Amino acid sequence: GAVVSQHPSWVICKSGTSVKIECRSLDFQATTMFWYRQFPKQSLMLMATSNEGSKATYEQGVEKDKFLINHASLTLSTLTVTSAHPEDSSFYICSARALSGSSYNEQFFGPGTRLTVL
Amino acid sequence: DAKTTQPTSMDCAEGRAANLPCNHSTISGNEYVYWYRQIHSQGPQYIIHGLKNNETNEMASLIITEDRKSSTLILPHATLRDTAVYYCIVRVNSGNTPLVFGKGTRLSVIA
């Protein structure tokens, strides 16, 4: 199956700093990428949908100025958590939809990034 | 909101078949049934999907009822590595519609 990578796999930062998480589709192109977050013992919650070359669409309750999403190419999307606070500590997971090939329109997930804000 | 209902948890003996049910009584004609699983602290893994016919791949089988209001994921010979949370999701297979996750079923495979 198609591979999606995330970097870093985990990060610890101080309150007030910004953290950037990268999401890459390694062997396929993706016009659409999705960002989810998951709190302990809870399900994945969709944060935003990003399309290459255009602004992301955020879900209700997700602050677009706090969670900056850039989808600059067909294989890379970044999520920047600005001025992070302890309540932003979570497991952030990206997902990419295949543009073509045998996996056309399927949604593949990265391994996740665990963010801990002190 | 998730459009599916799954049991919160299930146990299965190692080597036996695991049958995970899912209700999706409000499914639309153009919505597919998808199954993903998430092993602890990892990203979700695609298992299988279908529209109305039963499907089988190397991981599992998907049985969809004729009225499409429910389905069952079957892991034919469960192993300890199949312990995970299993998510049943319905979604149209076009456009930018994302997968929306419900609470899933926590499957514990017991030795």
Short mmCIF file of C-alpha atoms in Angstrom, two decimals:
data_model
loop_
_atom_site.label_atom_id
_atom_site.label_comp_id
_atom_site.label_asym_id
_atom_site.label_seq_id
_atom_site.Cartn_x
_atom_site.Cartn_y
_atom_site.Cartn_z
CA GLY A 1 0.00 0.00 0.00
CA ALA A 2 0.87 3.66 -0.26
CA VAL A 3 3.17 5.12 2.37
CA VAL A 4 2.67 8.34 4.30
CA SER A 5 5.40 9.59 6.60
CA GLN A 6 5.37 12.16 9.36
CA HIS A 7 8.19 14.04 10.99
CA PRO A 8 8.91 14.25 13.80
CA SER A 9 7.39 11.15 15.37
CA TRP A 10 7.38 12.87 18.72
CA VAL A 11 8.23 16.33 20.05
CA ILE A 12 8.38 18.00 23.43
CA CYS A 13 8.28 21.76 23.57
CA LYS A 14 7.85 24.58 26.02
CA SER A 15 4.60 26.47 26.32
CA GLY A 16 4.47 29.42 23.94
CA THR A 17 6.70 27.97 21.25
CA SER A 18 5.63 26.87 17.79
CA VAL A 19 5.98 23.37 16.42
CA LYS A 20 5.92 22.27 12.79
CA ILE A 21 4.87 18.78 11.75
CA GLU A 22 5.55 17.50 8.24
CA CYS A 23 3.46 15.00 6.35
CA ARG A 24 4.73 13.41 3.13
CA SER A 25 3.24 10.97 0.68
CA LEU A 26 6.28 8.93 -0.30
CA ASP A 27 5.19 6.95 -3.33
CA PHE A 28 2.11 8.71 -4.61
CA GLN A 29 0.75 12.16 -5.27
CA ALA A 30 -2.02 13.58 -3.14
CA THR A 31 -4.05 16.65 -3.99
CA THR A 32 -5.87 16.36 -0.69
CA MET A 33 -4.42 15.83 2.76
CA PHE A 34 -6.25 15.69 6.06
CA TRP A 35 -5.10 16.46 9.58
CA TYR A 36 -6.53 14.72 12.61
CA ARG A 37 -5.75 14.82 16.30
CA GLN A 38 -6.41 12.23 18.92
CA PHE A 39 -6.55 12.71 22.67
CA PRO A 40 -5.90 9.75 25.00
CA LYS A 41 -8.58 7.08 24.89
CA GLN A 42 -10.53 8.99 22.27
CA SER A 43 -11.13 8.59 18.57
CA LEU A 44 -9.54 10.59 15.78
CA MET A 45 -11.01 14.05 15.30
CA LEU A 46 -10.73 15.72 11.92
CA MET A 47 -9.09 19.13 12.20
CA ALA A 48 -8.82 20.30 8.61
CA THR A 49 -8.74 19.37 4.96
CA SER A 50 -6.03 20.83 2.76
CA ASN A 51 -5.80 20.91 -0.99
CA GLU A 52 -2.55 21.52 -2.80
CA GLY A 53 -2.13 25.17 -3.66
CA SER A 54 -5.18 26.45 -1.80
CA LYS A 55 -6.25 27.37 1.71
CA ALA A 56 -7.19 24.66 4.13
CA THR A 57 -10.76 24.10 5.27
CA TYR A 58 -10.99 23.85 9.04
CA GLU A 59 -13.57 21.96 11.05
CA GLN A 60 -15.79 23.82 13.44
CA GLY A 61 -14.00 24.68 16.64
CA VAL A 62 -10.49 24.42 15.20
CA GLU A 63 -8.65 27.75 15.24
CA LYS A 64 -7.11 28.37 11.86
CA ASP A 65 -4.71 30.99 13.24
CA LYS A 66 -3.41 28.55 15.78
CA PHE A 67 -3.09 25.52 13.53
CA LEU A 68 -1.47 26.74 10.34
CA ILE A 69 -1.62 24.32 7.44
CA ASN A 70 0.45 24.62 4.29
CA HIS A 71 0.04 22.23 1.38
CA ALA A 72 2.73 23.46 -0.97
CA SER A 73 3.14 20.41 -3.17
CA LEU A 74 1.44 17.17 -4.13
CA THR A 75 3.58 15.26 -1.65
CA LEU A 76 4.00 17.59 1.31
CA SER A 77 1.71 19.22 3.85
CA THR A 78 2.77 20.88 7.08
CA LEU A 79 0.88 21.64 10.28
CA THR A 80 2.30 24.34 12.53
CA VAL A 81 0.96 24.59 16.05
CA THR A 82 1.58 28.20 16.98
CA SER A 83 2.10 29.34 20.56
CA ALA A 84 1.52 25.84 21.83
CA HIS A 85 0.01 25.29 25.26
CA PRO A 86 -0.35 22.15 27.39
CA GLU A 87 -3.92 21.63 26.16
CA ASP A 88 -2.51 21.23 22.63
CA SER A 89 -0.68 18.11 23.72
CA SER A 90 -2.09 15.35 21.55
CA PHE A 91 -1.39 12.77 18.88
CA TYR A 92 -1.50 14.46 15.48
CA ILE A 93 -2.11 12.25 12.45
CA CYS A 94 -2.05 13.23 8.81
CA SER A 95 -3.70 11.43 5.95
CA ALA A 96 -3.34 11.67 2.20
CA ARG A 97 -5.67 10.69 -0.59
CA ALA A 98 -4.08 9.02 -3.61
CA LEU A 99 -4.52 10.90 -6.85
CA SER A 100 -4.09 8.00 -9.24
CA GLY A 101 -3.02 4.39 -9.65
CA SER A 102 -4.39 1.24 -8.09
CA SER A 103 -5.02 3.09 -4.83
CA TYR A 104 -6.96 5.90 -6.47
CA ASN A 105 -9.04 7.90 -4.01
CA GLU A 106 -8.02 5.79 -1.04
CA GLN A 107 -7.00 7.57 2.14
CA PHE A 108 -3.73 6.54 3.74
CA PHE A 109 -2.51 7.57 7.16
CA GLY A 110 0.82 8.57 8.58
CA PRO A 111 2.23 7.06 11.77
CA GLY A 112 1.34 10.10 13.85
CA THR A 113 3.27 12.73 15.82
CA ARG A 114 2.98 12.88 19.56
CA LEU A 115 3.20 16.45 20.79
CA THR A 116 3.81 17.18 24.46
CA VAL A 117 3.74 20.80 25.56
CA LEU A 118 5.26 21.49 28.95
CA ASP B 1 -20.95 12.81 13.51
CA ALA B 2 -20.14 9.21 12.78
CA LYS B 3 -22.91 7.38 10.94
CA THR B 4 -22.05 3.96 12.29
CA THR B 5 -22.63 2.04 15.51
CA GLN B 6 -20.18 -0.54 16.79
CA PRO B 7 -19.83 -2.46 20.04
CA THR B 8 -17.37 -0.83 22.40
CA SER B 9 -15.23 -3.88 22.89
CA MET B 10 -14.88 -7.55 21.98
CA ASP B 11 -12.63 -10.44 22.90
CA CYS B 12 -11.47 -13.20 20.60
CA ALA B 13 -9.37 -16.28 21.20
CA GLU B 14 -6.16 -16.48 19.24
CA GLY B 15 -6.58 -18.58 16.10
CA ARG B 16 -10.32 -18.18 16.00
CA ALA B 17 -12.28 -15.97 13.64
CA ALA B 18 -13.07 -12.48 14.86
CA ASN B 19 -16.42 -11.15 13.66
CA LEU B 20 -16.85 -7.41 14.17
CA PRO B 21 -20.34 -6.02 13.51
CA CYS B 22 -21.26 -2.54 12.37
CA ASN B 23 -24.63 -0.89 11.95
CA HIS B 24 -25.06 1.84 9.35
CA SER B 25 -28.80 2.04 8.93
CA THR B 26 -28.75 5.52 7.37
CA ILE B 27 -26.20 4.70 4.69
CA SER B 28 -26.82 6.38 1.33
CA GLY B 29 -26.75 4.63 -2.00
CA ASN B 30 -23.41 6.14 -2.99
CA GLU B 31 -21.63 5.56 0.31
CA TYR B 32 -19.06 2.84 0.73
CA VAL B 33 -18.31 0.93 3.92
CA TYR B 34 -14.69 1.24 5.01
CA TRP B 35 -12.85 -0.58 7.77
CA TYR B 36 -9.66 0.70 9.36
CA ARG B 37 -7.84 -0.37 12.47
CA GLN B 38 -5.52 1.44 14.83
CA ILE B 39 -2.93 -0.33 16.87
CA HIS B 40 -1.91 1.55 19.97
CA SER B 41 0.01 4.78 19.27
CA GLN B 42 0.06 4.23 15.51
CA GLY B 43 -1.81 5.73 12.59
CA PRO B 44 -4.92 3.97 11.28
CA GLN B 45 -4.36 1.12 8.85
CA TYR B 46 -6.69 0.44 5.93
CA ILE B 47 -8.25 -3.02 5.98
CA ILE B 48 -10.98 -3.29 3.38
CA HIS B 49 -13.93 -1.49 1.85
CA GLY B 50 -17.01 -2.32 -0.20
CA LEU B 51 -20.19 -0.93 -1.67
CA LYS B 52 -22.71 -3.77 -1.72
CA ASN B 53 -20.91 -6.96 -2.65
CA ASN B 54 -18.94 -8.98 -0.17
CA GLU B 55 -15.21 -8.38 -0.39
CA THR B 56 -12.15 -10.36 0.60
CA ASN B 57 -8.48 -9.55 0.68
CA GLU B 58 -5.39 -10.89 2.37
CA MET B 59 -6.33 -9.29 5.67
CA ALA B 60 -10.05 -9.81 6.06
CA SER B 61 -13.48 -10.37 4.59
CA LEU B 62 -16.30 -7.86 4.54
CA ILE B 63 -19.88 -9.07 4.55
CA ILE B 64 -22.51 -6.44 3.74
CA THR B 65 -26.18 -7.23 4.22
CA GLU B 66 -28.45 -7.03 1.22
CA ASP B 67 -30.17 -3.89 2.54
CA ARG B 68 -26.70 -2.43 3.29
CA LYS B 69 -27.78 -1.37 6.76
CA SER B 70 -25.12 -3.41 8.48
CA SER B 71 -21.88 -5.20 7.81
CA THR B 72 -19.43 -7.56 9.46
CA LEU B 73 -15.67 -7.56 9.27
CA ILE B 74 -14.19 -11.02 9.58
CA LEU B 75 -10.60 -11.71 10.56
CA PRO B 76 -10.42 -15.44 9.74
CA HIS B 77 -7.63 -16.43 12.12
CA ALA B 78 -7.01 -13.75 14.71
CA THR B 79 -3.53 -13.35 16.13
CA LEU B 80 -2.27 -11.31 19.06
CA ARG B 81 -1.08 -8.68 16.59
CA ASP B 82 -4.68 -8.09 15.55
CA THR B 83 -5.41 -6.51 18.92
CA ALA B 84 -6.47 -2.98 17.98
CA VAL B 85 -9.37 -0.55 17.71
CA TYR B 86 -11.40 -1.29 14.59
CA TYR B 87 -13.31 1.51 12.92
CA CYS B 88 -16.23 1.07 10.55
CA ILE B 89 -16.81 4.19 8.45
CA VAL B 90 -19.22 5.07 5.66
CA ARG B 91 -18.17 7.58 3.06
CA VAL B 92 -18.79 8.54 -0.52
CA ASN B 93 -15.90 7.51 -2.70
CA SER B 94 -15.36 10.81 -4.47
CA GLY B 95 -14.33 14.39 -3.93
CA ASN B 96 -12.66 15.61 -0.81
CA THR B 97 -14.94 13.88 1.66
CA PRO B 98 -12.75 12.77 4.57
CA LEU B 99 -13.07 9.70 6.71
CA VAL B 100 -14.95 10.54 9.89
CA PHE B 101 -14.13 8.24 12.76
CA GLY B 102 -16.55 7.02 15.40
CA LYS B 103 -15.53 5.32 18.61
CA GLY B 104 -14.77 1.95 17.03
CA THR B 105 -14.54 -1.48 18.60
CA ARG B 106 -11.60 -2.40 20.78
CA LEU B 107 -10.73 -5.99 19.85
CA SER B 108 -8.60 -7.92 22.29
CA VAL B 109 -7.15 -11.15 20.99
CA ILE B 110 -6.42 -13.48 23.86
CA ALA B 111 -3.85 -16.28 23.87
#
